[in-house]
Amino acid sequence: MVSCIFCNIINGTIPSEKVYEDEHVYAFMDITPVAKGHLLLIPKVHRENVYDMTEDEAANLFRAVPKIANALKAEFQPAGMNLLQNNGSHAGQTVYHFHLHFIPRYDEKDGFVWTWNPQVDTLTPEVIGGLASQLRERL
Ligand code: 5GP
Ligand code: ZN
């Protein structure tokens, strides 16, 4: 057994409810779902989080995204769906093998609580412009 939980799921050492796999990715049901159909899509290669992925690895992973999202939509008819991907403990990452959450949304009583507080007092249009300029330079 290797030390990564999700690598052990891919190699079959830890059981999982697999829903899809191809050469590059593996998708399986989350063990503590916040909504009906909550599942995870992971690369077969071990990458800690988004910072470690190559463009090709990211492309290979996202190629599977519409297929999985549409399967969830067709089977369970959610009212909406969040795709969520946490990087680092401050962002809520608890398993350090890249994973994309698919969270179908049904109604206000589902288990995914979303808090979104725009910081409009400090992040003014002028500040935003400066940040964009920094990023344009970097990219
Ligand atoms: P994170 O907080 O890192 O974005 O999410 C990790 C997710 O992995 C959690 O939703 C958690 O329920 C799920 N998870 C952790 N361990 C296992 C496991 O052994 N099997 C499955 N199927 N999911 C797991
Ligand atoms: Zn791993």
Coordinates of C-alpha atoms and ligand atoms in Angstrom, one line a residue:
M1 CA 0.0 0.0 0.0
V2 CA 1.3 3.5 -0.9
S3 CA 0.7 6.4 1.5
C4 CA -1.8 8.3 -0.7
I5 CA -5.5 7.3 -0.2
F6 CA -6.5 8.1 -3.7
C7 CA -3.6 6.3 -5.3
N8 CA -4.7 3.2 -3.2
I9 CA -8.2 3.7 -4.6
I10 CA -6.9 3.7 -8.2
N11 CA -4.8 0.6 -7.6
G12 CA -7.7 -1.2 -5.9
T13 CA -6.1 -1.5 -2.4
I14 CA -8.8 0.6 -1.0
P15 CA -12.3 -0.1 -2.3
S16 CA -14.4 2.6 -4.0
E17 CA -17.6 3.1 -5.9
K18 CA -16.1 3.7 -9.3
V19 CA -18.3 5.3 -11.9
Y20 CA -15.9 6.0 -14.7
E21 CA -12.3 5.5 -15.7
D22 CA -10.1 5.9 -18.8
E23 CA -6.4 5.9 -19.5
H24 CA -5.9 9.2 -17.6
V25 CA -8.6 9.6 -15.0
Y26 CA -10.7 7.8 -12.4
A27 CA -14.1 8.9 -11.0
F28 CA -15.8 7.6 -7.9
M29 CA -18.4 8.4 -5.3
D30 CA -17.3 10.6 -2.4
I31 CA -17.5 8.6 0.9
T32 CA -19.0 11.5 2.8
P33 CA -21.3 13.1 0.2
V34 CA -22.9 16.5 0.8
A35 CA -25.6 15.8 -1.9
K36 CA -27.0 12.9 -3.8
G37 CA -24.4 12.0 -6.6
H38 CA -21.5 13.8 -5.0
L39 CA -18.4 12.3 -6.7
L40 CA -14.7 12.9 -7.3
L41 CA -12.7 13.0 -10.5
I42 CA -8.9 12.4 -10.1
P43 CA -5.9 12.0 -12.4
K44 CA -4.4 8.5 -12.3
V45 CA -1.0 10.1 -11.9
H46 CA -0.3 11.4 -8.4
R47 CA -0.4 15.2 -8.3
E48 CA -0.8 16.9 -5.0
N49 CA -2.9 19.8 -6.4
V50 CA -3.4 22.1 -9.3
Y51 CA 0.0 23.7 -9.0
D52 CA 1.7 20.3 -9.8
M53 CA -0.3 19.5 -12.9
T54 CA 1.0 19.9 -16.5
E55 CA -1.2 21.4 -19.1
D56 CA -1.6 18.0 -20.7
E57 CA -2.6 16.4 -17.4
A58 CA -5.2 19.1 -16.8
A59 CA -6.5 18.8 -20.3
N60 CA -6.8 15.0 -20.0
L61 CA -8.7 15.4 -16.7
F62 CA -11.1 18.1 -18.0
R63 CA -11.9 16.2 -21.1
A64 CA -13.9 13.8 -18.9
V65 CA -15.8 16.6 -17.1
P66 CA -18.8 17.2 -19.5
K67 CA -19.4 13.5 -19.8
I68 CA -19.6 13.0 -16.0
A69 CA -21.6 16.2 -15.4
N70 CA -24.1 15.2 -18.1
A71 CA -24.4 11.7 -16.6
L72 CA -25.2 13.2 -13.2
K73 CA -27.7 15.6 -14.7
A74 CA -29.5 12.9 -16.8
E75 CA -29.7 10.4 -13.9
F76 CA -30.6 12.6 -11.0
Q77 CA -32.0 15.8 -12.5
P78 CA -30.4 18.2 -10.1
A79 CA -31.5 21.8 -10.2
G80 CA -27.8 22.9 -10.5
M81 CA -24.3 21.6 -10.0
N82 CA -21.1 23.0 -8.4
L83 CA -17.6 21.8 -9.5
L84 CA -15.2 22.5 -6.7
Q85 CA -11.5 21.9 -6.4
N86 CA -9.6 22.8 -3.2
N87 CA -5.8 23.6 -3.1
G88 CA -4.1 23.7 0.2
S89 CA -5.4 23.3 3.7
H90 CA -6.5 27.0 3.9
A91 CA -8.8 26.2 0.9
G92 CA -10.2 23.1 2.6
Q93 CA -8.0 20.4 0.9
T94 CA -7.8 17.4 3.1
V95 CA -6.6 14.7 0.6
Y96 CA -3.4 15.7 -1.2
H97 CA -4.1 14.0 -4.5
F98 CA -5.8 16.4 -7.0
H99 CA -9.5 15.9 -7.1
L100 CA -12.4 17.8 -8.6
H101 CA -15.7 17.6 -6.7
F102 CA -19.0 17.2 -8.7
I103 CA -21.8 18.4 -6.3
P104 CA -25.3 18.2 -7.8
R105 CA -27.6 20.8 -6.1
Y106 CA -31.2 20.1 -5.4
D107 CA -32.6 22.6 -3.0
E108 CA -31.7 24.8 -0.1
K109 CA -31.7 21.8 2.2
D110 CA -28.8 20.0 0.6
G111 CA -25.5 19.8 2.5
F112 CA -23.4 22.3 0.6
V113 CA -23.3 25.7 2.3
W114 CA -21.9 28.4 0.1
T115 CA -20.7 31.7 1.6
W116 CA -19.7 34.5 -0.8
N117 CA -18.9 37.9 0.6
P118 CA -17.7 40.3 -2.1
Q119 CA -15.0 42.6 -0.7
V120 CA -16.1 45.7 -2.6
D121 CA -14.9 48.2 0.0
T122 CA -11.3 47.2 -0.3
L123 CA -11.2 45.5 -3.8
T124 CA -12.3 48.6 -5.7
P125 CA -12.2 48.8 -9.5
E126 CA -8.9 50.6 -9.3
V127 CA -7.4 47.9 -7.1
I128 CA -8.8 45.2 -9.4
G129 CA -7.1 46.9 -12.4
G130 CA -3.8 46.8 -10.6
L131 CA -4.2 43.1 -9.8
A132 CA -5.1 42.4 -13.4
S133 CA -2.0 44.3 -14.6
Q134 CA 0.2 42.2 -12.3
L135 CA -1.3 39.0 -13.6
R136 CA -0.9 40.0 -17.3
E137 CA 2.8 40.6 -16.6
R138 CA 3.1 37.2 -15.0
L139 CA 1.1 35.3 -17.7
Ligands
5GP1 P1 -11.1 17.9 0.0 O1 -11.6 18.5 1.3 O2 -9.7 17.5 0.1 O3 -11.4 18.8 -1.2 O4 -12.0 16.6 -0.2 C1 -11.6 15.3 0.1 C2 -12.8 14.4 -0.2 O5 -12.4 13.1 -0.2 C3 -13.9 14.5 0.9 O6 -15.1 14.9 0.4 C4 -13.9 13.1 1.5 O7 -15.2 12.7 1.8 C5 -13.4 12.3 0.4 N1 -12.7 11.1 0.8 C6 -11.7 11.0 1.7 N2 -11.3 9.7 1.9 C7 -12.0 9.0 1.1 C8 -12.1 7.6 0.8 O8 -11.4 6.8 1.3 N3 -13.0 7.2 -0.2 C9 -13.8 8.1 -0.8 N4 -14.6 7.6 -1.7 N5 -13.8 9.4 -0.6 C10 -12.9 9.8 0.3
ZN2 ZN -2.1 9.9 -5.0

